[in-house]
PDB file of C-alpha atoms in Angstrom:
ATOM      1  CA  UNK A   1      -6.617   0.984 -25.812  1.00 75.00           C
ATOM      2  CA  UNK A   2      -5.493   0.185 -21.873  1.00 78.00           C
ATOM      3  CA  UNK A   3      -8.706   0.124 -20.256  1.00 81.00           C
ATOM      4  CA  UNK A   4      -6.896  -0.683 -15.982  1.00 83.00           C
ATOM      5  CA  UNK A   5      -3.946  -0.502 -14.580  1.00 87.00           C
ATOM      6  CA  UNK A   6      -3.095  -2.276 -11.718  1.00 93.00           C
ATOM      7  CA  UNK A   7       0.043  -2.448  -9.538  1.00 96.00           C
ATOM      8  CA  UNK A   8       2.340  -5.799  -8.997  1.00 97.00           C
ATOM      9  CA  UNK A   9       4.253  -5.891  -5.526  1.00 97.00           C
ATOM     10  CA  UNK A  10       6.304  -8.799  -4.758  1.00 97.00           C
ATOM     11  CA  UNK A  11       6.022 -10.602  -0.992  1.00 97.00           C
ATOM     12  CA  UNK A  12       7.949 -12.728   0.838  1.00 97.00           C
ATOM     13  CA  UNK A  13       4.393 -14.687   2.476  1.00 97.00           C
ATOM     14  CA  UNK A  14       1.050 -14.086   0.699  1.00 97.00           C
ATOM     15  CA  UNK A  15      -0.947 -15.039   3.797  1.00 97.00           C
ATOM     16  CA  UNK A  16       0.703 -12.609   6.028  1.00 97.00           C
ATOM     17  CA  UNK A  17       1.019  -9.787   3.605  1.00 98.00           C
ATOM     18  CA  UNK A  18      -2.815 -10.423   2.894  1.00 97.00           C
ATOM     19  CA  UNK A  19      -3.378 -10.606   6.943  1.00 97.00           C
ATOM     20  CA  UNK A  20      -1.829  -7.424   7.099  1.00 98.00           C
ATOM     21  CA  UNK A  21      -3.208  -5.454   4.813  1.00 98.00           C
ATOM     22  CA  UNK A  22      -6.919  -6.990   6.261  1.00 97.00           C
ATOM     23  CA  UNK A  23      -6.180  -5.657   9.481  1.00 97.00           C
ATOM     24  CA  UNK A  24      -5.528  -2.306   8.169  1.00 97.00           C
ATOM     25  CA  UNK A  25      -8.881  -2.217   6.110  1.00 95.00           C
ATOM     26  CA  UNK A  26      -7.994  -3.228   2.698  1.00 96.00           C
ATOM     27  CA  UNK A  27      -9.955  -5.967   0.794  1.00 96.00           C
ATOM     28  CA  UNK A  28      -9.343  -8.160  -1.332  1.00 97.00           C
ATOM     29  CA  UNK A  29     -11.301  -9.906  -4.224  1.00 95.00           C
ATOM     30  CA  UNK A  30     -10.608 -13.767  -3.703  1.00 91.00           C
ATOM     31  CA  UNK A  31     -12.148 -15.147  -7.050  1.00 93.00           C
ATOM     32  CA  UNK A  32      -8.264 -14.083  -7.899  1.00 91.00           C
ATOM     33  CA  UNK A  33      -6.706 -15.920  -5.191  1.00 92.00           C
ATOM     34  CA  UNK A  34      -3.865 -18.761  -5.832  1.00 94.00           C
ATOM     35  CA  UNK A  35      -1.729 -20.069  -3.346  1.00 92.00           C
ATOM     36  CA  UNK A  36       1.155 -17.798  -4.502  1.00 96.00           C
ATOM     37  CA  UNK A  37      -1.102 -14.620  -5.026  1.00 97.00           C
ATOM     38  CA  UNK A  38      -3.457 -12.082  -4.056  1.00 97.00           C
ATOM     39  CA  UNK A  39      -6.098  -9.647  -5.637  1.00 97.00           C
ATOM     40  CA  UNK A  40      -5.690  -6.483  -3.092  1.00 97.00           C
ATOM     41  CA  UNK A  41      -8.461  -3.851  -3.837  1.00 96.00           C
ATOM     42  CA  UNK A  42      -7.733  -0.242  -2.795  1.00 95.00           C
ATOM     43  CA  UNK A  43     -10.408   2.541  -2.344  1.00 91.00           C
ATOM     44  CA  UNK A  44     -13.491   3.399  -4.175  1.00 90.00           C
ATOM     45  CA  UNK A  45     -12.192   3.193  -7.688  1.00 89.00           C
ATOM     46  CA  UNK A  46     -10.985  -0.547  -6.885  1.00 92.00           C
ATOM     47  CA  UNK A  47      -7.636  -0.151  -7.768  1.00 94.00           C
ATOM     48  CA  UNK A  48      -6.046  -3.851  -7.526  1.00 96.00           C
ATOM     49  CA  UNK A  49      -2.724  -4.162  -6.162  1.00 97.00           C
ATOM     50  CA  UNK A  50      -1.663  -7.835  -7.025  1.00 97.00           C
ATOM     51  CA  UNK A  51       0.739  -9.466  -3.995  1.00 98.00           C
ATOM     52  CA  UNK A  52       2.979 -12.372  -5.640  1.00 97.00           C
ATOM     53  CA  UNK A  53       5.256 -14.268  -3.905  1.00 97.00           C
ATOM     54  CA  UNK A  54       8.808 -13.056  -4.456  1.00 97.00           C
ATOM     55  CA  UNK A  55       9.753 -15.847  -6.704  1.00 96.00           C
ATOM     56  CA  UNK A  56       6.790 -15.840  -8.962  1.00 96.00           C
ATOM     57  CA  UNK A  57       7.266 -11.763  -9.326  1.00 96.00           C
ATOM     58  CA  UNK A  58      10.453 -12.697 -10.497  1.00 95.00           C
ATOM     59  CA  UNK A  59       9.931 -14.592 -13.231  1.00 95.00           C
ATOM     60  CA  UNK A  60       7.282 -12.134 -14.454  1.00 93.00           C
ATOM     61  CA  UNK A  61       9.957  -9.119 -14.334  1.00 94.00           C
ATOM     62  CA  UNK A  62      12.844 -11.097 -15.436  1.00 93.00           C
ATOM     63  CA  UNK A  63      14.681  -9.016 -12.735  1.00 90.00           C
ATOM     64  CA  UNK A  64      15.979  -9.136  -9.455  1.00 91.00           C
ATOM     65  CA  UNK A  65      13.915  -7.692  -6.326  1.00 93.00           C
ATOM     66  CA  UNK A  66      14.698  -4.564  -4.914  1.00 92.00           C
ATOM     67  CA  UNK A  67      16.267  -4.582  -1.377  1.00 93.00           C
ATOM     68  CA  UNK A  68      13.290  -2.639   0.445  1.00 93.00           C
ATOM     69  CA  UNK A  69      15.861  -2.479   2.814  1.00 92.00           C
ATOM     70  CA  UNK A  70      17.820   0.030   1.697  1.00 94.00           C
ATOM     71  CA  UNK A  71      16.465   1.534  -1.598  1.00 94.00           C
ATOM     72  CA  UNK A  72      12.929   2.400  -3.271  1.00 91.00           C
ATOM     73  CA  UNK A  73      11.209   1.881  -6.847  1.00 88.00           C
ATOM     74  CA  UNK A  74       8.000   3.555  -5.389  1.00 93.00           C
ATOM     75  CA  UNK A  75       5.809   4.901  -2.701  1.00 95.00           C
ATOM     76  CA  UNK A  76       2.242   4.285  -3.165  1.00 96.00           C
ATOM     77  CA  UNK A  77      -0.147   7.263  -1.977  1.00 96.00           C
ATOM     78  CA  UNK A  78      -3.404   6.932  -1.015  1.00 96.00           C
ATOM     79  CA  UNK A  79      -5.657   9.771   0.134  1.00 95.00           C
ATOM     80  CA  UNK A  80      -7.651   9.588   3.675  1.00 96.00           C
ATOM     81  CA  UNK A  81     -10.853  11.626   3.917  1.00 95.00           C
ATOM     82  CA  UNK A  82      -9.584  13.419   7.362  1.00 96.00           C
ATOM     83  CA  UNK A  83      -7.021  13.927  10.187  1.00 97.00           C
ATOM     84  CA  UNK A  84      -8.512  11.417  12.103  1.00 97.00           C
ATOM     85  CA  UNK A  85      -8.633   9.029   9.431  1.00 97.00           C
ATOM     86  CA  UNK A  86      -5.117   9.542   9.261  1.00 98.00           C
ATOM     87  CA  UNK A  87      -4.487   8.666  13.027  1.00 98.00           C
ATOM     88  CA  UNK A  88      -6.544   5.872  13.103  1.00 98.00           C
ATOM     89  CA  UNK A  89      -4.935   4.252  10.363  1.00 97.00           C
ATOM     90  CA  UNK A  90      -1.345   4.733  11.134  1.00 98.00           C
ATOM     91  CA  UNK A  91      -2.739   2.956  14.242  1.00 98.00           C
ATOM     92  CA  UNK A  92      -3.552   0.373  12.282  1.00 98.00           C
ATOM     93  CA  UNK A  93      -0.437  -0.070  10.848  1.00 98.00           C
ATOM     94  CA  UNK A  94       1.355   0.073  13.995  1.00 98.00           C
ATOM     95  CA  UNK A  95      -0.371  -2.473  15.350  1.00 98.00           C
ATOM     96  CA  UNK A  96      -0.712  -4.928  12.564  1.00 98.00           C
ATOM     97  CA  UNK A  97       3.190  -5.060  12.651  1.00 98.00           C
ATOM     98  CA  UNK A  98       4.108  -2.248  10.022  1.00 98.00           C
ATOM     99  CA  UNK A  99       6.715   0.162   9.753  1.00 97.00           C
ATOM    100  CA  UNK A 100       5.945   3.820  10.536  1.00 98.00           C
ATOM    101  CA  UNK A 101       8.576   5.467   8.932  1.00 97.00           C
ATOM    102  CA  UNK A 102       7.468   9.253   8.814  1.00 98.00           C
ATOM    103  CA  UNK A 103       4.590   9.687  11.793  1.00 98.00           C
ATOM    104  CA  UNK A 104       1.737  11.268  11.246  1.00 98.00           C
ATOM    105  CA  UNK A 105       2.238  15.092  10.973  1.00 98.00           C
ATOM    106  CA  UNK A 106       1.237  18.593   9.094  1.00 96.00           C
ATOM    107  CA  UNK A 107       2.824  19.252   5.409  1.00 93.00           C
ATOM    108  CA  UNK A 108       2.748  22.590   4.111  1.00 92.00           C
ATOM    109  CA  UNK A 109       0.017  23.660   6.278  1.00 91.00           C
ATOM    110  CA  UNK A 110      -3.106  21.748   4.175  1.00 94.00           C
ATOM    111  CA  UNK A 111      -1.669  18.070   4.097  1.00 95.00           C
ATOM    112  CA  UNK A 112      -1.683  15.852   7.399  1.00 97.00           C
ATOM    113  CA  UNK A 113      -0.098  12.587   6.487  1.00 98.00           C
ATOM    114  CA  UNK A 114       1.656   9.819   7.170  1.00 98.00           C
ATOM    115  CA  UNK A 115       4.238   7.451   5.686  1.00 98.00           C
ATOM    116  CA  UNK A 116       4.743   3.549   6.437  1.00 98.00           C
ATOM    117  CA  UNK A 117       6.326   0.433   5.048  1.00 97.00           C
ATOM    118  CA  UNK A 118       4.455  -3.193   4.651  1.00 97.00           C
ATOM    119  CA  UNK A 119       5.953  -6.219   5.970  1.00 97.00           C
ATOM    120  CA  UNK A 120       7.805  -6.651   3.339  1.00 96.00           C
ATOM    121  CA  UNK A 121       8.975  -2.972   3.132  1.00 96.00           C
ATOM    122  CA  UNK A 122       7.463  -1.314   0.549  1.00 97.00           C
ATOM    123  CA  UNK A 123       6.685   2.104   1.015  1.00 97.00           C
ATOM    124  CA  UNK A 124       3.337   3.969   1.482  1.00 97.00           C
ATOM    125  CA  UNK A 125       1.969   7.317   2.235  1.00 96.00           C
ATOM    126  CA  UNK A 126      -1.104   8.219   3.691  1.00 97.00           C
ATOM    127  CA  UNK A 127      -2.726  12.016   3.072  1.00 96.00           C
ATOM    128  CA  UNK A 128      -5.585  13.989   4.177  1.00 97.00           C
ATOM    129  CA  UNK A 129      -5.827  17.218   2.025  1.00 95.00           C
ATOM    130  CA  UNK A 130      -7.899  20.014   2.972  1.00 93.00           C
ATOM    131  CA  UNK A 131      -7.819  22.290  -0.293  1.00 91.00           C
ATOM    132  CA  UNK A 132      -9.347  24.759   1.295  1.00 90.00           C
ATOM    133  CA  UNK A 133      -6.234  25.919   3.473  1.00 88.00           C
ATOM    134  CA  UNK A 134      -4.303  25.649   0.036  1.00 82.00           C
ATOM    135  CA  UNK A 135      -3.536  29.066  -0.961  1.00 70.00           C
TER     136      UNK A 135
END
């Protein structure tokens, strides 16, 4: 039976896709390091996001890339643990040379959030929920 799952995003540059996401407080586990990938961990439960250069994606999927441009396959969510959280890493994002595409604001009155794209544009979204202004 499946025992992980892990996400596979293609990049244009591995080193400045892993720069990026460094300076925005992700880590990576480089025991999986090649010169054309990256072992991304995300969050407490370690999810691994593997980066691979655009061409080597491609012959995994046996497809071609998505323009990031102008369409979408997915938006990865992650949770933050506050507002401030949220601020501080959209911040972040700004300033390691990211996208801010939906700036951090109130949803539905118990979400604060945030939504950016990577260098290479893939699309993320940032939340804070406070369950106890659910109702």
């Amino acid at each position: 039976m499946t025992k992980q799952i892990w996400l596979n995003l293609p990049v244009k540059e591995v080193a400045k896709s892993k720069a990026f996401f460094s300076q925005i407080g992700f880590s990576f586990n480089e025991e999986h390091d090649t010169p054309s990938s990256t072992c991304m961990v995300v969050g407490e439960g370690k999810f691994v996001v593997m980066l691979f250069e655009e061409t080597l994606f491609s012959s995994f999927s046996q497809n071609k890339l998505t323009d990031t441009q102008s369409s979408s396959e997915v938006l990865i969510s992650i949770d933050a643990e506050s507002v401030s959280e949220v601020d501080e890493l959209a911040k972040k994002v700004q300033d390691a040379g990211g996208h801010i595409f939906a700036p951090p604001a109130e949803e539905q009155g118990w979400m604060y959030g945030f939504g950016f794209a990577d260098l290479d544009g893939h699309r993320w979204n940032v939340l804070f929920m406070d369950f106890s202004k659910l109702s």
